[in-house]
Amino acid sequence: MGLFDRALKDAINKGVQSAVSKAVEGAVRPAADKLAQQTAHAVTDKASEHIGEIKASVNEANAAMAEANEAARDVTPEQWNQAFSYLEGMANDAAKKMKLCPICGEMVKGEMQFCPHCGAKLPDKTLAELALCPNCGKQNPPGSDFCSECGAKLPGKQLAEEAEAEKDRAVLARWSERLPQFPVWSCGGSHFDLAELEEGRFCFSAWFSGDSAAAQRSVRLYREALKEQGFRQAGRYPSEEHLYKMVDGVCWHADTEHCFEGDADAPSLYFARGDEPSGGFDYVKPEAPKKKAGGLLGSLFG
Ligand SMILES: [Zn+2]
Ligand SMILES: [Zn+2]
């Protein structure tokens, strides 16, 4: 559910709740007031003398409550729909004058350039304009991604994608700065994240929106990119999933073994500085001892 839909639903819920509570209050309040008064009296004038009246007031209040419940039950589906489309109309009107902050999700006035809540640059277009089809001109409900008339991508969706691409570019720029030893990711996906888990240890993740085959392909591609930059298998237990490179005496390690321990469409790659494989980077498997010529042939020809 989009931010706008949620805001709309909240508004409707609030409207309905306040209408119901007003109705209940109107019905119950006079009886409750009377009850409170009489209770106060009763306390001062010895409760026992008024017990019968108090009971009557309680009954009166209960009856009023039942009446209010009955009234709420009488609202027909048509009335609910009317209330809903009325509120929807109001929301659509509001959308013409409002913008949605792409960073913190608050609704702000359409004439604002920067979000008063978080300082982010606001889009030029209002919520309604972001749902206006650039292809056929249909005004779609605010928050729509595609035109319900012709299927064209709407400006709001376009803007969200551009903002996402901008964030991804920023992540890759940080990669170049923090992890220059490893080839910068160019294997697809979106919603990149690069986290420094602890000093010298990083985790990078990308998202392939449900396409786990594409996610696996991207990791294979990245292993190729690592090898092209001189990373290789090393140590006592060489593996395609752990590639190492020695630069000026420091061992750099790319770990793609635990890529898919989270979501199948969002690989996580781990990078570490000074992480040597078991047995050491230069580990060489000892050669099997040469067989001595022996046995029957050996004794015949030896
Ligand atoms: Zn904001
Ligand atoms: Zn359209």
PDB file of C-alpha atoms and ligand atoms in Angstrom:
ATOM      1  CA  MET A   1       0.000   0.000   0.000  1.00  0.00           C
ATOM      2  CA  GLY A   2       1.450   3.347  -1.037  1.00  0.00           C
ATOM      3  CA  LEU A   3       2.043   6.263   1.322  1.00  0.00           C
ATOM      4  CA  PHE A   4      -0.831   8.123  -0.208  1.00  0.00           C
ATOM      5  CA  ASP A   5      -3.234   5.189   0.089  1.00  0.00           C
ATOM      6  CA  ARG A   6      -2.265   4.849   3.737  1.00  0.00           C
ATOM      7  CA  ALA A   7      -2.826   8.565   4.360  1.00  0.00           C
ATOM      8  CA  LEU A   8      -6.205   8.335   2.643  1.00  0.00           C
ATOM      9  CA  LYS A   9      -7.210   5.265   4.652  1.00  0.00           C
ATOM     10  CA  ASP A  10      -6.126   6.974   7.880  1.00  0.00           C
ATOM     11  CA  ALA A  11      -8.202  10.036   7.005  1.00  0.00           C
ATOM     12  CA  ILE A  12     -11.247   7.877   6.290  1.00  0.00           C
ATOM     13  CA  ASN A  13     -10.811   5.850   9.488  1.00  0.00           C
ATOM     14  CA  LYS A  14     -10.430   9.024  11.524  1.00  0.00           C
ATOM     15  CA  GLY A  15     -13.531  10.548   9.897  1.00  0.00           C
ATOM     16  CA  VAL A  16     -15.622   7.465  10.551  1.00  0.00           C
ATOM     17  CA  GLN A  17     -14.354   7.091  14.112  1.00  0.00           C
ATOM     18  CA  SER A  18     -15.080  10.678  15.014  1.00  0.00           C
ATOM     19  CA  ALA A  19     -18.570  10.486  13.460  1.00  0.00           C
ATOM     20  CA  VAL A  20     -19.372   7.367  15.491  1.00  0.00           C
ATOM     21  CA  SER A  21     -17.913   8.729  18.718  1.00  0.00           C
ATOM     22  CA  LYS A  22     -19.856  11.970  18.275  1.00  0.00           C
ATOM     23  CA  ALA A  23     -23.102  10.024  17.831  1.00  0.00           C
ATOM     24  CA  VAL A  24     -22.374   7.895  20.878  1.00  0.00           C
ATOM     25  CA  GLU A  25     -21.377  10.918  22.924  1.00  0.00           C
ATOM     26  CA  GLY A  26     -24.549  12.774  21.939  1.00  0.00           C
ATOM     27  CA  ALA A  27     -26.697   9.889  23.068  1.00  0.00           C
ATOM     28  CA  VAL A  28     -24.830   8.957  26.219  1.00  0.00           C
ATOM     29  CA  ARG A  29     -23.613  12.280  27.583  1.00  0.00           C
ATOM     30  CA  PRO A  30     -26.941  13.651  28.989  1.00  0.00           C
ATOM     31  CA  ALA A  31     -27.700  10.381  30.726  1.00  0.00           C
ATOM     32  CA  ALA A  32     -24.132  10.131  32.005  1.00  0.00           C
ATOM     33  CA  ASP A  33     -24.255  13.720  33.280  1.00  0.00           C
ATOM     34  CA  LYS A  34     -27.465  13.027  35.095  1.00  0.00           C
ATOM     35  CA  LEU A  35     -25.948   9.901  36.552  1.00  0.00           C
ATOM     36  CA  ALA A  36     -22.863  11.794  37.740  1.00  0.00           C
ATOM     37  CA  GLN A  37     -25.009  14.468  39.365  1.00  0.00           C
ATOM     38  CA  GLN A  38     -27.179  11.992  41.087  1.00  0.00           C
ATOM     39  CA  THR A  39     -24.221   9.989  42.221  1.00  0.00           C
ATOM     40  CA  ALA A  40     -22.750  13.099  43.822  1.00  0.00           C
ATOM     41  CA  HIS A  41     -26.087  13.753  45.502  1.00  0.00           C
ATOM     42  CA  ALA A  42     -26.344  10.262  46.652  1.00  0.00           C
ATOM     43  CA  VAL A  43     -22.981  10.424  48.317  1.00  0.00           C
ATOM     44  CA  THR A  44     -23.863  13.561  50.262  1.00  0.00           C
ATOM     45  CA  ASP A  45     -27.441  12.623  51.061  1.00  0.00           C
ATOM     46  CA  LYS A  46     -26.698   9.132  52.128  1.00  0.00           C
ATOM     47  CA  ALA A  47     -26.488   6.737  49.245  1.00  0.00           C
ATOM     48  CA  SER A  48     -29.142   4.361  50.426  1.00  0.00           C
ATOM     49  CA  GLU A  49     -31.938   6.936  49.855  1.00  0.00           C
ATOM     50  CA  HIS A  50     -31.088   7.227  46.150  1.00  0.00           C
ATOM     51  CA  ILE A  51     -30.125   3.728  45.206  1.00  0.00           C
ATOM     52  CA  GLY A  52     -33.321   3.216  43.255  1.00  0.00           C
ATOM     53  CA  GLU A  53     -32.782   6.433  41.234  1.00  0.00           C
ATOM     54  CA  ILE A  54     -29.175   5.566  40.522  1.00  0.00           C
ATOM     55  CA  LYS A  55     -30.244   2.197  39.222  1.00  0.00           C
ATOM     56  CA  ALA A  56     -32.742   3.910  36.957  1.00  0.00           C
ATOM     57  CA  SER A  57     -30.032   6.251  35.626  1.00  0.00           C
ATOM     58  CA  VAL A  58     -27.706   3.358  34.941  1.00  0.00           C
ATOM     59  CA  ASN A  59     -30.487   1.654  33.031  1.00  0.00           C
ATOM     60  CA  GLU A  60     -31.118   4.885  31.139  1.00  0.00           C
ATOM     61  CA  ALA A  61     -27.440   5.147  30.200  1.00  0.00           C
ATOM     62  CA  ASN A  62     -27.362   1.530  29.062  1.00  0.00           C
ATOM     63  CA  ALA A  63     -30.430   2.103  26.937  1.00  0.00           C
ATOM     64  CA  ALA A  64     -28.840   5.177  25.341  1.00  0.00           C
ATOM     65  CA  MET A  65     -25.726   3.161  24.568  1.00  0.00           C
ATOM     66  CA  ALA A  66     -27.788   0.426  22.932  1.00  0.00           C
ATOM     67  CA  GLU A  67     -29.576   3.056  20.873  1.00  0.00           C
ATOM     68  CA  ALA A  68     -26.271   4.493  19.669  1.00  0.00           C
ATOM     69  CA  ASN A  69     -25.082   1.018  18.676  1.00  0.00           C
ATOM     70  CA  GLU A  70     -28.331   0.450  16.834  1.00  0.00           C
ATOM     71  CA  ALA A  71     -27.899   3.741  14.966  1.00  0.00           C
ATOM     72  CA  ALA A  72     -24.363   2.780  13.885  1.00  0.00           C
ATOM     73  CA  ARG A  73     -25.738  -0.533  12.577  1.00  0.00           C
ATOM     74  CA  ASP A  74     -28.267   1.332  10.437  1.00  0.00           C
ATOM     75  CA  VAL A  75     -25.572   2.903   8.234  1.00  0.00           C
ATOM     76  CA  THR A  76     -26.146   1.325   4.821  1.00  0.00           C
ATOM     77  CA  PRO A  77     -23.361   0.232   2.440  1.00  0.00           C
ATOM     78  CA  GLU A  78     -24.486   3.050   0.129  1.00  0.00           C
ATOM     79  CA  GLN A  79     -23.934   5.554   2.932  1.00  0.00           C
ATOM     80  CA  TRP A  80     -20.465   4.129   3.595  1.00  0.00           C
ATOM     81  CA  ASN A  81     -19.674   4.344  -0.117  1.00  0.00           C
ATOM     82  CA  GLN A  82     -20.968   7.895  -0.250  1.00  0.00           C
ATOM     83  CA  ALA A  83     -18.834   8.860   2.713  1.00  0.00           C
ATOM     84  CA  PHE A  84     -15.879   7.131   1.100  1.00  0.00           C
ATOM     85  CA  SER A  85     -16.226   8.824  -2.285  1.00  0.00           C
ATOM     86  CA  TYR A  86     -16.781  12.168  -0.573  1.00  0.00           C
ATOM     87  CA  LEU A  87     -13.527  11.741   1.335  1.00  0.00           C
ATOM     88  CA  GLU A  88     -11.816  10.441  -1.805  1.00  0.00           C
ATOM     89  CA  GLY A  89     -12.924  13.569  -3.643  1.00  0.00           C
ATOM     90  CA  MET A  90     -11.534  15.695  -0.846  1.00  0.00           C
ATOM     91  CA  ALA A  91      -8.263  13.754  -0.978  1.00  0.00           C
ATOM     92  CA  ASN A  92      -8.060  14.243  -4.762  1.00  0.00           C
ATOM     93  CA  ASP A  93      -8.610  17.962  -4.331  1.00  0.00           C
ATOM     94  CA  ALA A  94      -5.966  18.062  -1.635  1.00  0.00           C
ATOM     95  CA  ALA A  95      -3.559  16.154  -3.924  1.00  0.00           C
ATOM     96  CA  LYS A  96      -3.710  19.079  -6.338  1.00  0.00           C
ATOM     97  CA  LYS A  97      -2.249  21.311  -3.654  1.00  0.00           C
ATOM     98  CA  MET A  98       0.063  18.884  -1.870  1.00  0.00           C
ATOM     99  CA  LYS A  99       3.474  17.317  -2.397  1.00  0.00           C
ATOM    100  CA  LEU A 100       4.854  14.159  -0.847  1.00  0.00           C
ATOM    101  CA  CYS A 101       8.375  14.272   0.587  1.00  0.00           C
ATOM    102  CA  PRO A 102      10.349  11.494  -1.153  1.00  0.00           C
ATOM    103  CA  ILE A 103      12.617  11.056   1.865  1.00  0.00           C
ATOM    104  CA  CYS A 104      10.472  11.219   5.023  1.00  0.00           C
ATOM    105  CA  GLY A 105       7.051  10.596   3.418  1.00  0.00           C
ATOM    106  CA  GLU A 106       5.310  13.630   4.976  1.00  0.00           C
ATOM    107  CA  MET A 107       2.659  15.539   3.005  1.00  0.00           C
ATOM    108  CA  VAL A 108       3.562  19.190   2.586  1.00  0.00           C
ATOM    109  CA  LYS A 109       2.102  22.244   0.860  1.00  0.00           C
ATOM    110  CA  GLY A 110       2.471  22.331  -2.912  1.00  0.00           C
ATOM    111  CA  GLU A 111       4.311  25.648  -3.044  1.00  0.00           C
ATOM    112  CA  MET A 112       7.176  24.408  -0.852  1.00  0.00           C
ATOM    113  CA  GLN A 113      10.548  23.642  -2.417  1.00  0.00           C
ATOM    114  CA  PHE A 114      12.164  21.892   0.555  1.00  0.00           C
ATOM    115  CA  CYS A 115      10.594  19.584   3.124  1.00  0.00           C
ATOM    116  CA  PRO A 116       9.987  21.402   6.433  1.00  0.00           C
ATOM    117  CA  HIS A 117      10.310  18.076   8.283  1.00  0.00           C
ATOM    118  CA  CYS A 118      13.595  16.714   6.943  1.00  0.00           C
ATOM    119  CA  GLY A 119      15.034  19.389   4.618  1.00  0.00           C
ATOM    120  CA  ALA A 120      14.936  17.188   1.490  1.00  0.00           C
ATOM    121  CA  LYS A 121      14.488  18.792  -1.929  1.00  0.00           C
ATOM    122  CA  LEU A 122      10.845  18.334  -2.917  1.00  0.00           C
ATOM    123  CA  PRO A 123       9.665  17.313  -6.400  1.00  0.00           C
ATOM    124  CA  ASP A 124       8.467  20.139  -8.664  1.00  0.00           C
ATOM    125  CA  LYS A 125       5.123  18.407  -9.217  1.00  0.00           C
ATOM    126  CA  THR A 126       2.175  18.051  -6.837  1.00  0.00           C
ATOM    127  CA  LEU A 127       0.759  14.629  -5.999  1.00  0.00           C
ATOM    128  CA  ALA A 128      -1.969  15.060  -8.619  1.00  0.00           C
ATOM    129  CA  GLU A 129       0.518  16.106 -11.313  1.00  0.00           C
ATOM    130  CA  LEU A 130       2.656  13.049 -10.533  1.00  0.00           C
ATOM    131  CA  ALA A 131      -0.364  10.875 -11.374  1.00  0.00           C
ATOM    132  CA  LEU A 132      -1.273  12.737 -14.570  1.00  0.00           C
ATOM    133  CA  CYS A 133      -0.589  10.503 -17.593  1.00  0.00           C
ATOM    134  CA  PRO A 134       1.984  12.070 -19.952  1.00  0.00           C
ATOM    135  CA  ASN A 135       0.699   9.845 -22.754  1.00  0.00           C
ATOM    136  CA  CYS A 136      -3.125  10.078 -22.744  1.00  0.00           C
ATOM    137  CA  GLY A 137      -3.736  12.867 -20.210  1.00  0.00           C
ATOM    138  CA  LYS A 138      -5.808  10.816 -17.753  1.00  0.00           C
ATOM    139  CA  GLN A 139      -5.734  12.029 -14.163  1.00  0.00           C
ATOM    140  CA  ASN A 140      -5.008   8.831 -12.208  1.00  0.00           C
ATOM    141  CA  PRO A 141      -5.549   8.549  -8.450  1.00  0.00           C
ATOM    142  CA  PRO A 142      -2.571  10.016  -6.573  1.00  0.00           C
ATOM    143  CA  GLY A 143       0.078   7.438  -5.793  1.00  0.00           C
ATOM    144  CA  SER A 144      -0.528   5.362  -8.964  1.00  0.00           C
ATOM    145  CA  ASP A 145       2.512   3.948 -10.756  1.00  0.00           C
ATOM    146  CA  PHE A 146       1.006   3.255 -14.177  1.00  0.00           C
ATOM    147  CA  CYS A 147      -1.865   4.835 -16.130  1.00  0.00           C
ATOM    148  CA  SER A 148      -5.078   2.813 -15.756  1.00  0.00           C
ATOM    149  CA  GLU A 149      -6.142   3.963 -19.241  1.00  0.00           C
ATOM    150  CA  CYS A 150      -3.070   3.304 -21.409  1.00  0.00           C
ATOM    151  CA  GLY A 151      -0.514   1.634 -19.112  1.00  0.00           C
ATOM    152  CA  ALA A 152       2.104   4.379 -19.471  1.00  0.00           C
ATOM    153  CA  LYS A 153       4.563   4.901 -16.620  1.00  0.00           C
ATOM    154  CA  LEU A 154       3.431   7.917 -14.589  1.00  0.00           C
ATOM    155  CA  PRO A 155       5.726  10.825 -13.601  1.00  0.00           C
ATOM    156  CA  GLY A 156       5.600   9.816  -9.909  1.00  0.00           C
ATOM    157  CA  LYS A 157       6.948   6.353 -10.655  1.00  0.00           C
ATOM    158  CA  GLN A 158       9.576   7.822 -12.981  1.00  0.00           C
ATOM    159  CA  LEU A 159      10.679  10.212 -10.255  1.00  0.00           C
ATOM    160  CA  ALA A 160      10.888   7.436  -7.655  1.00  0.00           C
ATOM    161  CA  GLU A 161      13.065   5.375 -10.001  1.00  0.00           C
ATOM    162  CA  GLU A 162      15.362   8.300 -10.664  1.00  0.00           C
ATOM    163  CA  ALA A 163      15.713   8.942  -6.924  1.00  0.00           C
ATOM    164  CA  GLU A 164      16.564   5.260  -6.411  1.00  0.00           C
ATOM    165  CA  ALA A 165      19.157   5.348  -9.209  1.00  0.00           C
ATOM    166  CA  GLU A 166      20.681   8.457  -7.647  1.00  0.00           C
ATOM    167  CA  LYS A 167      21.008   6.661  -4.287  1.00  0.00           C
ATOM    168  CA  ASP A 168      22.616   3.665  -6.026  1.00  0.00           C
ATOM    169  CA  ARG A 169      25.145   5.945  -7.725  1.00  0.00           C
ATOM    170  CA  ALA A 170      26.026   7.417  -4.335  1.00  0.00           C
ATOM    171  CA  VAL A 171      26.596   3.905  -2.922  1.00  0.00           C
ATOM    172  CA  LEU A 172      28.926   3.014  -5.812  1.00  0.00           C
ATOM    173  CA  ALA A 173      30.830   6.280  -5.356  1.00  0.00           C
ATOM    174  CA  ARG A 174      31.359   5.328  -1.713  1.00  0.00           C
ATOM    175  CA  TRP A 175      32.526   1.897  -2.854  1.00  0.00           C
ATOM    176  CA  SER A 176      35.222   3.449  -5.083  1.00  0.00           C
ATOM    177  CA  GLU A 177      36.371   5.461  -2.108  1.00  0.00           C
ATOM    178  CA  ARG A 178      36.285   2.763   0.597  1.00  0.00           C
ATOM    179  CA  LEU A 179      36.973  -0.439  -1.359  1.00  0.00           C
ATOM    180  CA  PRO A 180      39.228   0.549  -4.273  1.00  0.00           C
ATOM    181  CA  GLN A 181      40.909  -2.885  -4.163  1.00  0.00           C
ATOM    182  CA  PHE A 182      37.722  -4.574  -5.415  1.00  0.00           C
ATOM    183  CA  PRO A 183      36.152  -3.982  -8.837  1.00  0.00           C
ATOM    184  CA  VAL A 184      33.139  -1.689  -8.440  1.00  0.00           C
ATOM    185  CA  TRP A 185      29.832  -3.523  -8.834  1.00  0.00           C
ATOM    186  CA  SER A 186      28.524  -3.378 -12.403  1.00  0.00           C
ATOM    187  CA  CYS A 187      26.506  -6.583 -12.373  1.00  0.00           C
ATOM    188  CA  GLY A 188      22.980  -5.220 -12.254  1.00  0.00           C
ATOM    189  CA  GLY A 189      20.226  -4.950  -9.662  1.00  0.00           C
ATOM    190  CA  SER A 190      19.165  -1.909  -7.691  1.00  0.00           C
ATOM    191  CA  HIS A 191      18.603  -0.696  -4.111  1.00  0.00           C
ATOM    192  CA  PHE A 192      22.315  -1.062  -3.401  1.00  0.00           C
ATOM    193  CA  ASP A 193      23.644  -1.004   0.112  1.00  0.00           C
ATOM    194  CA  LEU A 194      27.208  -0.904   1.349  1.00  0.00           C
ATOM    195  CA  ALA A 195      27.691  -1.310   5.073  1.00  0.00           C
ATOM    196  CA  GLU A 196      30.933  -1.325   7.052  1.00  0.00           C
ATOM    197  CA  LEU A 197      30.306  -4.144   9.531  1.00  0.00           C
ATOM    198  CA  GLU A 198      33.468  -3.404  11.449  1.00  0.00           C
ATOM    199  CA  GLU A 199      36.845  -1.838  10.662  1.00  0.00           C
ATOM    200  CA  GLY A 200      37.955  -3.233   7.291  1.00  0.00           C
ATOM    201  CA  ARG A 201      34.922  -5.491   6.795  1.00  0.00           C
ATOM    202  CA  PHE A 202      32.154  -4.583   4.403  1.00  0.00           C
ATOM    203  CA  CYS A 203      28.917  -6.049   3.151  1.00  0.00           C
ATOM    204  CA  PHE A 204      27.410  -5.063  -0.179  1.00  0.00           C
ATOM    205  CA  SER A 205      23.915  -6.031  -1.286  1.00  0.00           C
ATOM    206  CA  ALA A 206      21.828  -5.511  -4.406  1.00  0.00           C
ATOM    207  CA  TRP A 207      18.207  -6.350  -5.152  1.00  0.00           C
ATOM    208  CA  PHE A 208      16.769  -8.147  -8.190  1.00  0.00           C
ATOM    209  CA  SER A 209      13.012  -7.758  -7.479  1.00  0.00           C
ATOM    210  CA  GLY A 210      12.095 -11.422  -7.304  1.00  0.00           C
ATOM    211  CA  ASP A 211      14.419 -12.596 -10.095  1.00  0.00           C
ATOM    212  CA  SER A 212      16.673 -15.042  -8.245  1.00  0.00           C
ATOM    213  CA  ALA A 213      18.202 -16.363 -11.499  1.00  0.00           C
ATOM    214  CA  ALA A 214      19.385 -12.849 -12.368  1.00  0.00           C
ATOM    215  CA  ALA A 215      20.736 -12.505  -8.816  1.00  0.00           C
ATOM    216  CA  GLN A 216      22.807 -15.677  -9.187  1.00  0.00           C
ATOM    217  CA  ARG A 217      24.035 -14.591 -12.605  1.00  0.00           C
ATOM    218  CA  SER A 218      25.196 -11.284 -11.148  1.00  0.00           C
ATOM    219  CA  VAL A 219      27.328 -13.051  -8.535  1.00  0.00           C
ATOM    220  CA  ARG A 220      28.942 -15.283 -11.186  1.00  0.00           C
ATOM    221  CA  LEU A 221      29.658 -12.175 -13.255  1.00  0.00           C
ATOM    222  CA  TYR A 222      31.214 -10.470 -10.261  1.00  0.00           C
ATOM    223  CA  ARG A 223      33.517 -13.447  -9.616  1.00  0.00           C
ATOM    224  CA  GLU A 224      34.714 -13.104 -13.217  1.00  0.00           C
ATOM    225  CA  ALA A 225      35.354  -9.391 -12.662  1.00  0.00           C
ATOM    226  CA  LEU A 226      37.374 -10.227  -9.526  1.00  0.00           C
ATOM    227  CA  LYS A 227      39.513 -12.738 -11.441  1.00  0.00           C
ATOM    228  CA  GLU A 228      40.116 -10.219 -14.209  1.00  0.00           C
ATOM    229  CA  GLN A 229      41.545  -7.920 -11.546  1.00  0.00           C
ATOM    230  CA  GLY A 230      43.922 -10.590 -10.264  1.00  0.00           C
ATOM    231  CA  PHE A 231      41.880 -12.209  -7.499  1.00  0.00           C
ATOM    232  CA  ARG A 232      42.293 -15.958  -7.250  1.00  0.00           C
ATOM    233  CA  GLN A 233      41.534 -19.000  -5.170  1.00  0.00           C
ATOM    234  CA  ALA A 234      44.114 -19.621  -2.461  1.00  0.00           C
ATOM    235  CA  GLY A 235      44.851 -21.535   0.717  1.00  0.00           C
ATOM    236  CA  ARG A 236      44.493 -25.103   1.846  1.00  0.00           C
ATOM    237  CA  TYR A 237      40.859 -25.327   0.705  1.00  0.00           C
ATOM    238  CA  PRO A 238      40.666 -23.330  -2.514  1.00  0.00           C
ATOM    239  CA  SER A 239      37.133 -22.395  -3.531  1.00  0.00           C
ATOM    240  CA  GLU A 240      35.410 -20.410  -6.245  1.00  0.00           C
ATOM    241  CA  GLU A 241      33.457 -18.627  -3.519  1.00  0.00           C
ATOM    242  CA  HIS A 242      36.489 -17.164  -1.752  1.00  0.00           C
ATOM    243  CA  LEU A 243      38.827 -15.137  -3.918  1.00  0.00           C
ATOM    244  CA  TYR A 244      41.955 -13.418  -2.629  1.00  0.00           C
ATOM    245  CA  LYS A 245      44.481 -10.895  -3.839  1.00  0.00           C
ATOM    246  CA  MET A 246      47.740  -9.819  -2.210  1.00  0.00           C
ATOM    247  CA  VAL A 247      48.536  -6.113  -2.579  1.00  0.00           C
ATOM    248  CA  ASP A 248      51.666  -4.729  -0.878  1.00  0.00           C
ATOM    249  CA  GLY A 249      51.629  -7.487   1.717  1.00  0.00           C
ATOM    250  CA  VAL A 250      47.940  -7.104   2.556  1.00  0.00           C
ATOM    251  CA  CYS A 251      45.551  -9.893   1.658  1.00  0.00           C
ATOM    252  CA  TRP A 252      42.130  -8.796   0.327  1.00  0.00           C
ATOM    253  CA  HIS A 253      39.296 -11.274   0.481  1.00  0.00           C
ATOM    254  CA  ALA A 254      35.999 -11.372  -1.428  1.00  0.00           C
ATOM    255  CA  ASP A 255      33.529 -13.825   0.108  1.00  0.00           C
ATOM    256  CA  THR A 256      30.619 -14.872  -2.106  1.00  0.00           C
ATOM    257  CA  GLU A 257      29.867 -18.065  -0.189  1.00  0.00           C
ATOM    258  CA  HIS A 258      27.123 -16.576   2.001  1.00  0.00           C
ATOM    259  CA  CYS A 259      25.505 -14.526  -0.764  1.00  0.00           C
ATOM    260  CA  PHE A 260      22.054 -16.036  -0.596  1.00  0.00           C
ATOM    261  CA  GLU A 261      21.634 -16.737   3.070  1.00  0.00           C
ATOM    262  CA  GLY A 262      19.065 -13.917   3.149  1.00  0.00           C
ATOM    263  CA  ASP A 263      16.679 -13.441   0.219  1.00  0.00           C
ATOM    264  CA  ALA A 264      17.213 -15.377  -3.002  1.00  0.00           C
ATOM    265  CA  ASP A 265      16.838 -12.195  -5.056  1.00  0.00           C
ATOM    266  CA  ALA A 266      19.178 -10.036  -2.938  1.00  0.00           C
ATOM    267  CA  PRO A 267      22.782 -11.267  -2.850  1.00  0.00           C
ATOM    268  CA  SER A 268      25.100 -10.045  -0.090  1.00  0.00           C
ATOM    269  CA  LEU A 269      28.826 -10.026  -0.796  1.00  0.00           C
ATOM    270  CA  TYR A 270      31.418  -9.689   1.939  1.00  0.00           C
ATOM    271  CA  PHE A 271      34.765  -7.956   1.635  1.00  0.00           C
ATOM    272  CA  ALA A 272      37.623  -7.940   4.100  1.00  0.00           C
ATOM    273  CA  ARG A 273      41.085  -6.501   4.428  1.00  0.00           C
ATOM    274  CA  GLY A 274      43.886  -8.647   5.867  1.00  0.00           C
ATOM    275  CA  ASP A 275      41.887 -11.862   5.701  1.00  0.00           C
ATOM    276  CA  GLU A 276      44.228 -14.715   4.701  1.00  0.00           C
ATOM    277  CA  PRO A 277      42.890 -18.131   3.762  1.00  0.00           C
ATOM    278  CA  SER A 278      43.538 -21.186   5.894  1.00  0.00           C
ATOM    279  CA  GLY A 279      47.107 -22.317   5.201  1.00  0.00           C
ATOM    280  CA  GLY A 280      48.075 -18.842   3.944  1.00  0.00           C
ATOM    281  CA  PHE A 281      47.782 -17.027   0.624  1.00  0.00           C
ATOM    282  CA  ASP A 282      50.881 -18.749  -0.789  1.00  0.00           C
ATOM    283  CA  TYR A 283      49.914 -22.215   0.384  1.00  0.00           C
ATOM    284  CA  VAL A 284      51.168 -24.849  -2.018  1.00  0.00           C
ATOM    285  CA  LYS A 285      49.793 -28.335  -1.841  1.00  0.00           C
ATOM    286  CA  PRO A 286      52.697 -30.686  -1.026  1.00  0.00           C
ATOM    287  CA  GLU A 287      53.409 -33.054  -3.902  1.00  0.00           C
ATOM    288  CA  ALA A 288      52.568 -36.663  -3.257  1.00  0.00           C
ATOM    289  CA  PRO A 289      55.798 -38.602  -2.549  1.00  0.00           C
ATOM    290  CA  LYS A 290      57.106 -40.263  -5.765  1.00  0.00           C
ATOM    291  CA  LYS A 291      56.409 -43.943  -5.974  1.00  0.00           C
ATOM    292  CA  LYS A 292      59.553 -46.011  -5.852  1.00  0.00           C
ATOM    293  CA  ALA A 293      59.842 -48.426  -8.669  1.00  0.00           C
ATOM    294  CA  GLY A 294      59.070 -51.657  -6.938  1.00  0.00           C
ATOM    295  CA  GLY A 295      57.010 -54.778  -7.054  1.00  0.00           C
ATOM    296  CA  LEU A 296      57.400 -57.465  -9.599  1.00  0.00           C
ATOM    297  CA  LEU A 297      58.244 -55.248 -12.573  1.00  0.00           C
ATOM    298  CA  GLY A 298      60.712 -53.269 -10.483  1.00  0.00           C
ATOM    299  CA  SER A 299      62.547 -56.359  -9.451  1.00  0.00           C
ATOM    300  CA  LEU A 300      62.583 -57.673 -12.996  1.00  0.00           C
ATOM    301  CA  PHE A 301      63.818 -54.511 -14.664  1.00  0.00           C
ATOM    302  CA  GLY A 302      65.314 -52.542 -11.760  1.00  0.00           C
TER     303      GLY A 302
HETATM  304 ZN    ZN B   1      10.832  15.207   4.361  1.00  0.00          ZN
HETATM  305 ZN    ZN B   2      -2.460   7.160 -20.050  1.00  0.00          ZN
END
